[in-house]
mmCIF file of N, CA and C in Angstrom:
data_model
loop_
_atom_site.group_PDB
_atom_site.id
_atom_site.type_symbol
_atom_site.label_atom_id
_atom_site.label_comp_id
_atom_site.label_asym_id
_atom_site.label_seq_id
_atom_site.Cartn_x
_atom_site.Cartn_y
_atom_site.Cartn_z
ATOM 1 N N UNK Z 13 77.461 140.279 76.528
ATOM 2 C CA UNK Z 13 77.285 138.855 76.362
ATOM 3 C C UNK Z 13 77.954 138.170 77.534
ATOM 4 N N UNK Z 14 77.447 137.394 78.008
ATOM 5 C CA UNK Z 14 77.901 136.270 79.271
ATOM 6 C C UNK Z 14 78.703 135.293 78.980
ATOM 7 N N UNK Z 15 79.583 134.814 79.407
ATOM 8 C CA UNK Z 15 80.499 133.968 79.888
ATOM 9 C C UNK Z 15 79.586 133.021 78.571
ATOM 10 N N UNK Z 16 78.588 131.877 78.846
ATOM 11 C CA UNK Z 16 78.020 131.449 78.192
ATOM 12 C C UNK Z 16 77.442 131.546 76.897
ATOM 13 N N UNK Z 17 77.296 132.570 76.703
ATOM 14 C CA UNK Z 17 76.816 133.272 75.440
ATOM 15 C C UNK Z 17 78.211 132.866 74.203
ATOM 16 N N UNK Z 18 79.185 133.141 75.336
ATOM 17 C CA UNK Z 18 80.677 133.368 74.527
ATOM 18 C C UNK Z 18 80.855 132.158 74.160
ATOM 19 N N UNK Z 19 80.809 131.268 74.939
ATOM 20 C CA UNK Z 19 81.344 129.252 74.953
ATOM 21 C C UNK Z 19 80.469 128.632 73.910
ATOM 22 N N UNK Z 20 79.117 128.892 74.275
ATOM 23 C CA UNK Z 20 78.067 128.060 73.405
ATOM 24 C C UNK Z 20 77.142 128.860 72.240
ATOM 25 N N UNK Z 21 77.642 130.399 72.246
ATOM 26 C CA UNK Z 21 77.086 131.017 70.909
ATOM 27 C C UNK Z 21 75.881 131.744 71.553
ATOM 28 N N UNK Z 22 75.294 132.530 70.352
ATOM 29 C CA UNK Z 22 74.183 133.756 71.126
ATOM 30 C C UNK Z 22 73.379 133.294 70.069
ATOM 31 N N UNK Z 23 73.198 132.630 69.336
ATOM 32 C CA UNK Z 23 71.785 132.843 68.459
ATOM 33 C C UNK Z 23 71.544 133.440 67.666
ATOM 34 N N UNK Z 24 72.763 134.087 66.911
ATOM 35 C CA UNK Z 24 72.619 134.970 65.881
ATOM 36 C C UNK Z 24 72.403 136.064 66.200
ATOM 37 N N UNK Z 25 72.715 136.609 67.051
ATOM 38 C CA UNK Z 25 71.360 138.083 67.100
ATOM 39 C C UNK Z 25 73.035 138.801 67.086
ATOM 40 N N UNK Z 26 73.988 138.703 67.209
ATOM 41 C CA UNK Z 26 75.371 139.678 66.649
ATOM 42 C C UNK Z 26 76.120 139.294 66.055
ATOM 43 N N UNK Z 27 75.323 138.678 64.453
ATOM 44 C CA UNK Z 27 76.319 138.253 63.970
ATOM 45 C C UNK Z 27 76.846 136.871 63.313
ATOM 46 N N UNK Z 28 76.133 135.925 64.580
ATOM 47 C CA UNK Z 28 76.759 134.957 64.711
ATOM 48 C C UNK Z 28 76.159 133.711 63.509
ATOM 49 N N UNK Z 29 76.548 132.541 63.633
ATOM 50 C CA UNK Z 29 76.018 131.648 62.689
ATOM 51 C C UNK Z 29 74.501 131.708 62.405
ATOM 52 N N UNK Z 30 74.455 131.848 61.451
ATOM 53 C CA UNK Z 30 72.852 131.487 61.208
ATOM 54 C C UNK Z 30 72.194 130.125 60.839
ATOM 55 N N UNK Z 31 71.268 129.706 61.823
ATOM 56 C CA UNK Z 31 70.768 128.547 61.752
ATOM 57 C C UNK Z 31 70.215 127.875 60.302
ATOM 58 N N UNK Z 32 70.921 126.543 59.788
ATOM 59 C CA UNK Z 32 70.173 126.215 58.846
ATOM 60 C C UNK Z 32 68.635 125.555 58.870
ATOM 61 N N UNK Z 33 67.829 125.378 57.668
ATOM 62 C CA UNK Z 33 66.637 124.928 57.913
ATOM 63 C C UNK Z 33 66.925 123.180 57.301
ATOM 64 N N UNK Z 34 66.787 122.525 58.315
ATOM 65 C CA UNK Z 34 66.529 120.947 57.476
ATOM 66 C C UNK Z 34 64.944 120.422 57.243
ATOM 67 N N UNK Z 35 64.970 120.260 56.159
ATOM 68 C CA UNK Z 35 63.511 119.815 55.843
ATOM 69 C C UNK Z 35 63.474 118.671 56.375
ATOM 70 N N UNK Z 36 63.016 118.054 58.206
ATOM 71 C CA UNK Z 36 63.229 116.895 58.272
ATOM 72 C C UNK Z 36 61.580 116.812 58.004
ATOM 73 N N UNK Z 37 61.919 115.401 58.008
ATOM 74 C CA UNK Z 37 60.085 114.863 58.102
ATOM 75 C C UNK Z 37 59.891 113.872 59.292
ATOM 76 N N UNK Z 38 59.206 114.139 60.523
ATOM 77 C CA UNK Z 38 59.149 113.409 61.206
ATOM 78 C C UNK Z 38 58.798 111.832 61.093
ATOM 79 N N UNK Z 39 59.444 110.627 61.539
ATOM 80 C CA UNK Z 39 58.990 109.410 61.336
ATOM 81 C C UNK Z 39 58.534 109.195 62.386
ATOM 82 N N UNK Z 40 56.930 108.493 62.520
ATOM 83 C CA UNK Z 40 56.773 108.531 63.926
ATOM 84 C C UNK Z 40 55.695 107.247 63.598
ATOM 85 N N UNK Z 41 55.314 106.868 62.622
ATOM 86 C CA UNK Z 41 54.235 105.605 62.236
ATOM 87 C C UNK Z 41 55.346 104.622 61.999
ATOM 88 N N UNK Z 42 54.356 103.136 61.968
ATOM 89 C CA UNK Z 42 55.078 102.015 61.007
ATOM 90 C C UNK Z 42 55.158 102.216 59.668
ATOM 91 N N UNK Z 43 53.517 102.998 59.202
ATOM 92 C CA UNK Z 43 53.223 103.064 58.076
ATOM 93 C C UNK Z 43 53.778 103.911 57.285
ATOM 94 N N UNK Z 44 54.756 104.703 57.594
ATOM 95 C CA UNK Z 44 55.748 105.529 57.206
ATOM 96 C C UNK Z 44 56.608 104.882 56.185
ATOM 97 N N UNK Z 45 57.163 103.699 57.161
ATOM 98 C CA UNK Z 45 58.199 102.801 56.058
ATOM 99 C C UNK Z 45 57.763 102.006 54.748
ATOM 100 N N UNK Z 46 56.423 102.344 54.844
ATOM 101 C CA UNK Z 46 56.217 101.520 53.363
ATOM 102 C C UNK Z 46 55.913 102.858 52.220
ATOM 103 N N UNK Z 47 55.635 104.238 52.753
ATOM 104 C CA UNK Z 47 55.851 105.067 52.360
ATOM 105 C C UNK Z 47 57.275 105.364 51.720
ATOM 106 N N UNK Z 48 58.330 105.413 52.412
ATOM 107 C CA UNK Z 48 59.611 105.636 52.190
ATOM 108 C C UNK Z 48 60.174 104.467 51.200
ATOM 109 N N UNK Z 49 59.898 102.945 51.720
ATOM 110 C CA UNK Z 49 59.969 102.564 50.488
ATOM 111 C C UNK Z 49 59.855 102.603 49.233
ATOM 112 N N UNK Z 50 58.307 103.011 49.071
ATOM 113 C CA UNK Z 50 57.517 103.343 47.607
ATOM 114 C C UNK Z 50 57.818 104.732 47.603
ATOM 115 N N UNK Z 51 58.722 105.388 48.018
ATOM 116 C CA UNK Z 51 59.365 106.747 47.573
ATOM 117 C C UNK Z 51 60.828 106.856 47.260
ATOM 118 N N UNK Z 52 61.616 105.571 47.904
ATOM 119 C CA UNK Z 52 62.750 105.899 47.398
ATOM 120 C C UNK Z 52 62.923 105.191 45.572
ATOM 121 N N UNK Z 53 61.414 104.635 45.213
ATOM 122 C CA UNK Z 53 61.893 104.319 43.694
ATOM 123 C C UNK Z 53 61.838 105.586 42.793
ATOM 124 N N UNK Z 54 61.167 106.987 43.450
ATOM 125 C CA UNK Z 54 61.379 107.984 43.099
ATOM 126 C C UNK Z 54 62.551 108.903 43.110
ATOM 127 N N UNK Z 55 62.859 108.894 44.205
ATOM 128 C CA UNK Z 55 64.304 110.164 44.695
ATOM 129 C C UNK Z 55 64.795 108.983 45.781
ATOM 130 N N UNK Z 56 65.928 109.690 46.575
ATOM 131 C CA UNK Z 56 66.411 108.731 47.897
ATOM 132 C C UNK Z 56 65.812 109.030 48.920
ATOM 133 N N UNK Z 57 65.750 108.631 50.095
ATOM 134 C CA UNK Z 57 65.166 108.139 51.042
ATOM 135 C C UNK Z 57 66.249 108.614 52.460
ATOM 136 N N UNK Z 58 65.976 109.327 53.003
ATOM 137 C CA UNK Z 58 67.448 109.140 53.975
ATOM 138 C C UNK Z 58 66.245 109.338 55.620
ATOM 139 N N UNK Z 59 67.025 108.181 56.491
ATOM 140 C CA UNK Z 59 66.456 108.176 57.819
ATOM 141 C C UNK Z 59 67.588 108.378 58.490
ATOM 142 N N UNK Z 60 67.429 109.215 59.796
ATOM 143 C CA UNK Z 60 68.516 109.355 60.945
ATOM 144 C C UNK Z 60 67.967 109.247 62.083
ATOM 145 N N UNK Z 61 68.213 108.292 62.779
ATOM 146 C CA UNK Z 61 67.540 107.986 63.723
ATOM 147 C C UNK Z 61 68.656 108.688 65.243
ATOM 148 N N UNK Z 62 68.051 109.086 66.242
ATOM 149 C CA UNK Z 62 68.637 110.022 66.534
ATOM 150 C C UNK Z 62 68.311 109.455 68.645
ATOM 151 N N UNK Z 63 68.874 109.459 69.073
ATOM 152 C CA UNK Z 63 68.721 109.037 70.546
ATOM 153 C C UNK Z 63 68.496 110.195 71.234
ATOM 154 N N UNK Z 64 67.597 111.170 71.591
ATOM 155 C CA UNK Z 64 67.797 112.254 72.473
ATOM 156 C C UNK Z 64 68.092 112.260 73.926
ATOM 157 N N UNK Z 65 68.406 110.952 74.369
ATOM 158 C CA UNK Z 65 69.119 111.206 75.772
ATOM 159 C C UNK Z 65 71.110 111.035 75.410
ATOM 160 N N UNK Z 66 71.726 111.168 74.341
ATOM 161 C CA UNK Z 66 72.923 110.571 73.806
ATOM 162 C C UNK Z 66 73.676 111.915 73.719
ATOM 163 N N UNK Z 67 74.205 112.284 74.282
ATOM 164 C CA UNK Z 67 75.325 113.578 73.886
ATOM 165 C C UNK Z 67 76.041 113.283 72.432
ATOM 166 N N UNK Z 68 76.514 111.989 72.156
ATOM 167 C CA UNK Z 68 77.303 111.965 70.702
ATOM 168 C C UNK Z 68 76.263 112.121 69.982
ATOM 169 N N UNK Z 69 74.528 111.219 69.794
ATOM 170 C CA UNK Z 69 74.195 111.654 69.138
ATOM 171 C C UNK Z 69 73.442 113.059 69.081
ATOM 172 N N UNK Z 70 73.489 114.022 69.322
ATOM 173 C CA UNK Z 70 73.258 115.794 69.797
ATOM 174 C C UNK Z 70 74.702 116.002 68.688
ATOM 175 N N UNK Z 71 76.087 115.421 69.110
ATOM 176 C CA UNK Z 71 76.976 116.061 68.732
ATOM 177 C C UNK Z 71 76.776 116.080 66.966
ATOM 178 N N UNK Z 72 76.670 114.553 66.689
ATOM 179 C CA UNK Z 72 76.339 113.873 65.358
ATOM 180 C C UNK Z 72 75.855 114.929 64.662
ATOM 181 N N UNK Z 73 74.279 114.641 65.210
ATOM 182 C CA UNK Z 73 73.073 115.568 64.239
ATOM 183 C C UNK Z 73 73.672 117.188 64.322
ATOM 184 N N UNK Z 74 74.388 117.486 65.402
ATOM 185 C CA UNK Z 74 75.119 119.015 65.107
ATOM 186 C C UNK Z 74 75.716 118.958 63.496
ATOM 187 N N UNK Z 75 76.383 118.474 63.674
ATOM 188 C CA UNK Z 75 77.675 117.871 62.611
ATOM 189 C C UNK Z 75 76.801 117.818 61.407
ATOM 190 N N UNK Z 76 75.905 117.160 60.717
ATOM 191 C CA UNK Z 76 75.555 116.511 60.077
ATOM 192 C C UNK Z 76 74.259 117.580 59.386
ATOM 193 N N UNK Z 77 73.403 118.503 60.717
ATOM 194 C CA UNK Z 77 72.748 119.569 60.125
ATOM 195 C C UNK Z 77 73.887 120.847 59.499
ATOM 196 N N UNK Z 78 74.880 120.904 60.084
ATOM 197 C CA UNK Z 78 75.998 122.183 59.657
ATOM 198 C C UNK Z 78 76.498 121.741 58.314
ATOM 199 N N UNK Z 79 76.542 120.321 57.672
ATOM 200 C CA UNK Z 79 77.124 120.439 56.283
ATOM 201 C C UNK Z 79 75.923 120.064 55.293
ATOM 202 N N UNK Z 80 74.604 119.899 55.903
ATOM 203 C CA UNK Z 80 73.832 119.588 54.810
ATOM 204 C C UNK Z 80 73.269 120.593 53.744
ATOM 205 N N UNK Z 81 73.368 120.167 52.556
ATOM 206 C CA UNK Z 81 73.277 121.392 51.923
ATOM 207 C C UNK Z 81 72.694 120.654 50.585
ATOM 208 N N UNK Z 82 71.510 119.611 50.678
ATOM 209 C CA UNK Z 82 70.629 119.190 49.368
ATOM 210 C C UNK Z 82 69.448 119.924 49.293
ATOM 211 N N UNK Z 83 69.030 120.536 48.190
ATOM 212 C CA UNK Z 83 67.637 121.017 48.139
ATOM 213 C C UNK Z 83 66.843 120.114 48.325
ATOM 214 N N UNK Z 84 65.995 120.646 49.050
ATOM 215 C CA UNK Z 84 64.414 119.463 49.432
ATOM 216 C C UNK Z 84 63.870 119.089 48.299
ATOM 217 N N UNK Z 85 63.815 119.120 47.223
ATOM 218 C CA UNK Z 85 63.370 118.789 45.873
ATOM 219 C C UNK Z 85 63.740 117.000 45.444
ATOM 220 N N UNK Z 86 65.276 117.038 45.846
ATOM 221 C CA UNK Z 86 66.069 115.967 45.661
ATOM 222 C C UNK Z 86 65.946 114.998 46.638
ATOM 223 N N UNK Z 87 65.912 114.893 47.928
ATOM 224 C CA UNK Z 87 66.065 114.011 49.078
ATOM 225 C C UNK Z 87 64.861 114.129 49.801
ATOM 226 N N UNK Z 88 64.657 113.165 50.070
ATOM 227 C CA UNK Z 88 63.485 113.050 51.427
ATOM 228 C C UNK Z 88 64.460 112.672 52.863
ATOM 229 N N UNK Z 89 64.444 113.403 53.868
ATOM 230 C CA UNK Z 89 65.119 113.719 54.399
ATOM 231 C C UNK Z 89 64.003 113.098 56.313
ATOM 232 N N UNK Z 90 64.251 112.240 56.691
ATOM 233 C CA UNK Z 90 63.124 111.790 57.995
ATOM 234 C C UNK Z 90 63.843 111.821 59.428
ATOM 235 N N UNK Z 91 63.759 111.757 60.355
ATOM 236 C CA UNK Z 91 63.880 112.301 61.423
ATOM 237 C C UNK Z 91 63.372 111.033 62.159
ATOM 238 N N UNK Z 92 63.800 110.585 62.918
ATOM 239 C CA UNK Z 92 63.199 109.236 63.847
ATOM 240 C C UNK Z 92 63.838 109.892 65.199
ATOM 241 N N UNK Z 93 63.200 109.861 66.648
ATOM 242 C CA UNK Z 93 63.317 109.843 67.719
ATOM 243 C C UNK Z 93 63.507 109.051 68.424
ATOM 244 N N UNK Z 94 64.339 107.887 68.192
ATOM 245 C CA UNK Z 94 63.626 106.147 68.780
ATOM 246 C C UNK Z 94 63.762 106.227 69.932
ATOM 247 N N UNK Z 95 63.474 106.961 70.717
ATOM 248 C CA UNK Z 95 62.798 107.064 72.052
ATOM 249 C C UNK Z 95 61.400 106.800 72.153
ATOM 250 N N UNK Z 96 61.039 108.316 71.646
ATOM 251 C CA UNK Z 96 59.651 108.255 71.295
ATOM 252 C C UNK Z 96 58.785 107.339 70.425
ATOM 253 N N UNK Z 97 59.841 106.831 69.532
ATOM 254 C CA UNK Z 97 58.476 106.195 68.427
ATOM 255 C C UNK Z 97 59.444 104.383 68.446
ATOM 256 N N UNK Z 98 60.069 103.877 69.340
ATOM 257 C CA UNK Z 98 60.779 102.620 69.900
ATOM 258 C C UNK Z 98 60.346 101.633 68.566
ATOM 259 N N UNK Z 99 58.905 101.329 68.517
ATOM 260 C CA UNK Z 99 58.598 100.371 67.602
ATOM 261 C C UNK Z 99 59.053 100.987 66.235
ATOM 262 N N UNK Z 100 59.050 102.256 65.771
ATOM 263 C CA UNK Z 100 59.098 102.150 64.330
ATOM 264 C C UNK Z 100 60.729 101.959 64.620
ATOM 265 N N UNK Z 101 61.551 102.442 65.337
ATOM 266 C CA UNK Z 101 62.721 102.062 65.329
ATOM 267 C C UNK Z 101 63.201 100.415 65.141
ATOM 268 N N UNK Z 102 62.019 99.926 66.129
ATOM 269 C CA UNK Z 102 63.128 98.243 65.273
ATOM 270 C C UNK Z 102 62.096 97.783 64.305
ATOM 271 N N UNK Z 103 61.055 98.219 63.942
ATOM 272 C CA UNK Z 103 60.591 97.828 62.600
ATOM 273 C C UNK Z 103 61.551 98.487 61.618
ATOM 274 N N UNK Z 104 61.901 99.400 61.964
ATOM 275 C CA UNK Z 104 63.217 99.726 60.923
ATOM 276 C C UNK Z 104 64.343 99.370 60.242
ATOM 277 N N UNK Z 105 65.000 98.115 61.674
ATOM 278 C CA UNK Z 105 65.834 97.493 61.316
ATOM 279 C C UNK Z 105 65.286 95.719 60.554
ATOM 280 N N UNK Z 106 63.965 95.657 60.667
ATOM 281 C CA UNK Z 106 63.792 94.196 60.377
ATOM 282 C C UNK Z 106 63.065 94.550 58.721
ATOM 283 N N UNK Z 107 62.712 95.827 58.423
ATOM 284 C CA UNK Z 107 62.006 96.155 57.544
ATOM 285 C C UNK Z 107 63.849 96.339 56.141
ATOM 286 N N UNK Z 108 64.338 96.633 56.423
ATOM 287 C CA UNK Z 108 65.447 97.299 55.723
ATOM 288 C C UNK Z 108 66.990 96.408 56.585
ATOM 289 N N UNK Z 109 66.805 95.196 57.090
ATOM 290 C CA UNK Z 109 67.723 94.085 57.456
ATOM 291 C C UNK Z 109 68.710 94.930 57.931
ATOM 292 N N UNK Z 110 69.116 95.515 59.228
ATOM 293 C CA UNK Z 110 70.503 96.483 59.731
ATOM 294 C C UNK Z 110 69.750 96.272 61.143
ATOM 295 N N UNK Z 111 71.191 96.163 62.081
ATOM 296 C CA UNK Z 111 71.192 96.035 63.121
ATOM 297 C C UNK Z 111 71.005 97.218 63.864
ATOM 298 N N UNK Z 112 70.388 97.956 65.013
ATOM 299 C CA UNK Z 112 69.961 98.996 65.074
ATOM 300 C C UNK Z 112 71.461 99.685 65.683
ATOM 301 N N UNK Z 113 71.576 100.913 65.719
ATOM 302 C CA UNK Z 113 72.734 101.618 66.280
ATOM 303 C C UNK Z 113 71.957 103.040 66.355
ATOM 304 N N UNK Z 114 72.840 103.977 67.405
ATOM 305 C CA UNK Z 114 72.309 105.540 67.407
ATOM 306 C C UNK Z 114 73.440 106.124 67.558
ATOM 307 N N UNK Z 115 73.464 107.127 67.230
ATOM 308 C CA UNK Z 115 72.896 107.883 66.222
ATOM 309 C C UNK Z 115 73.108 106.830 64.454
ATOM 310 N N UNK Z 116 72.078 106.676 63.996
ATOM 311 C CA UNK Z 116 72.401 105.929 62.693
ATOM 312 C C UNK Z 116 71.749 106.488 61.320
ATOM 313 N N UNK Z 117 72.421 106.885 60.084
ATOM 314 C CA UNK Z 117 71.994 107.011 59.456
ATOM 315 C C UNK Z 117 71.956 106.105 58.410
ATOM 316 N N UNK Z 118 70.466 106.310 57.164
ATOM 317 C CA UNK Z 118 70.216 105.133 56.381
ATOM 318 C C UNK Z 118 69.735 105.751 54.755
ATOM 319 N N UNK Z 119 70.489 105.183 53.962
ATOM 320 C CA UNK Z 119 70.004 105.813 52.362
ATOM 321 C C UNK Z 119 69.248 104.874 52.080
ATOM 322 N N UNK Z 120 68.098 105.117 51.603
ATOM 323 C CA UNK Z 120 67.580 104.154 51.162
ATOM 324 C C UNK Z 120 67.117 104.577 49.598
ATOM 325 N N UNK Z 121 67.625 103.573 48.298
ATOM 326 C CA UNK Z 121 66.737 103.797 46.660
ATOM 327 C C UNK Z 121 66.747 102.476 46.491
ATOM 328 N N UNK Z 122 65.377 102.463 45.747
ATOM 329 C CA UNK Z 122 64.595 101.730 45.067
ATOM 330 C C UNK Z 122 64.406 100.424 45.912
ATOM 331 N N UNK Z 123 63.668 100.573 47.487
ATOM 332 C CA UNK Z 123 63.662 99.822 48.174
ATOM 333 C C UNK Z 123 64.138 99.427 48.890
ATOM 334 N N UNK Z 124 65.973 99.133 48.728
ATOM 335 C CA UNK Z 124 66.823 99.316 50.114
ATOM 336 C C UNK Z 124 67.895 100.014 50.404
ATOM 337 N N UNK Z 125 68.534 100.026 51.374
ATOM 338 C CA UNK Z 125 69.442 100.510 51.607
ATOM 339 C C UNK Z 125 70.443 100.357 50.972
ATOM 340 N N UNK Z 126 70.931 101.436 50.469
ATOM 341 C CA UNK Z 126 72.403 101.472 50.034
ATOM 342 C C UNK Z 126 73.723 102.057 50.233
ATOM 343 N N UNK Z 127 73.015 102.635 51.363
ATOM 344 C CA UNK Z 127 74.535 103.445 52.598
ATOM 345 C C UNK Z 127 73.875 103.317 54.060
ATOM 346 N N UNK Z 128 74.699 102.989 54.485
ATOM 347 C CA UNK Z 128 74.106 103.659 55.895
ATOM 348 C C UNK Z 128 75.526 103.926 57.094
ATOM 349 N N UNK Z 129 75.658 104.385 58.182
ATOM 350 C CA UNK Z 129 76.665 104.722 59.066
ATOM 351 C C UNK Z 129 76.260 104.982 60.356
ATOM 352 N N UNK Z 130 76.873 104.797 61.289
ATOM 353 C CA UNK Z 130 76.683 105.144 62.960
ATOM 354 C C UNK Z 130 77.635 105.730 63.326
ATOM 355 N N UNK Z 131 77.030 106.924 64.348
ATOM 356 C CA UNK Z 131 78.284 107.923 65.519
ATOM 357 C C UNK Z 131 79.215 108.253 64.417
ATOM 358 N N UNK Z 132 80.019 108.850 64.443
ATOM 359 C CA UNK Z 132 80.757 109.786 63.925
ATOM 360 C C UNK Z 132 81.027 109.671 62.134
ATOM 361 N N UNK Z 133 80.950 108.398 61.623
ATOM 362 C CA UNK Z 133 80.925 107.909 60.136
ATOM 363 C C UNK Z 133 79.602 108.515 59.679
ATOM 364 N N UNK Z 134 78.735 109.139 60.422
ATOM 365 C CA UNK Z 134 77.763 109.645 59.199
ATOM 366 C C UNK Z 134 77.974 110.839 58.656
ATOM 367 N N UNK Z 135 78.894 111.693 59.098
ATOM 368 C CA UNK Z 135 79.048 112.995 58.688
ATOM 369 C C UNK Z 135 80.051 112.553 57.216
ATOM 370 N N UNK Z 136 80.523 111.361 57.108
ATOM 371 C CA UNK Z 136 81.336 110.739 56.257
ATOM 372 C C UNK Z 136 80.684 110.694 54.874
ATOM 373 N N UNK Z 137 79.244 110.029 55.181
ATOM 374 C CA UNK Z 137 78.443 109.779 53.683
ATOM 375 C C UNK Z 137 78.323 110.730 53.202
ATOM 376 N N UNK Z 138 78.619 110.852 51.631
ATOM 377 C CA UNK Z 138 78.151 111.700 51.172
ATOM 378 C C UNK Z 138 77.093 111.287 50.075
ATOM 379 N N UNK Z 139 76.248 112.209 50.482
ATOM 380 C CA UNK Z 139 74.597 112.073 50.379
ATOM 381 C C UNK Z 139 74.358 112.293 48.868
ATOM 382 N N UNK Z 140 75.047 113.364 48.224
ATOM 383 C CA UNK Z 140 75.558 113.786 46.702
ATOM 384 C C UNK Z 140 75.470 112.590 45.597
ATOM 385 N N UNK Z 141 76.068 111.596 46.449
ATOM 386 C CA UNK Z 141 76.354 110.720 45.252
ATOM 387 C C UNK Z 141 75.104 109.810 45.328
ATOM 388 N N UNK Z 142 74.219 109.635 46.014
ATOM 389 C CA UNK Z 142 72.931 109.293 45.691
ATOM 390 C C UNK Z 142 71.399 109.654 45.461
ATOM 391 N N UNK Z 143 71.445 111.009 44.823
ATOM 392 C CA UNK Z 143 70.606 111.782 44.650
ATOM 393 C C UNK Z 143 70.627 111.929 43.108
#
């Protein structure tokens, strides 16, 4: 194993952590959010909107995939790129009243939000108590 291998991990192949699976669901429409609305009167709703040029948020979503641990049954779980998909990102914030931030996460039941956190406070929510 290389110098690198050692610092940033090998991928499992001796051993090492094994990758979890997050059921994200990509958000990439407007029409998504009226979906998620009319779904969180079912189960909760959770969006993380995620900056991929942002090292904290890389660090975040590290953080945040390593302790998640809800069965997909319970949470709807979405994935936003707001790079890529810019408009659903601030229809996001005018749809569900929050000022935009990244890395940001958002609970949403029975229509709105009822947690949400940015940069390092999201590994904070716990997701448990609204499911």
């Amino acid at each position: 194993m290389g110098l690198f291998g050692g610092l940033f991990g090998n991928g499992n192949k001796d051993g090492g952590k094994e990758e979890k699976h997050i059921p994200w669901i990509p958000l990439t429409s407007l029409e998504q959010l009226e979906e998620i609305a009319n779904g969180s009167l079912q189960k909760p709703q959770v969006i993380f909107k995620h900056s991929t040029t942002c090292g904290i948020s890389r660090m975040v979503m590290n953080m945040f995939t390593g302790s998640y641990a809800i069965p997909e049954t319970q949470i709807d779980l979405y994935y936003l790129d707001l790079h890529a998909y810019r408009e659903v990102s601030n229809e996001v914030g005018y749809k569900f009243q929050l000022l935009h931030q990244s890395p940001q996460l958002l609970v949403i039941k029975n229509g709105t939000v009822v947690a949400h956190a940015s940069h390092g406070a999201i590994t904070e929510v716990d997701l448990t108590k609204y499911v």
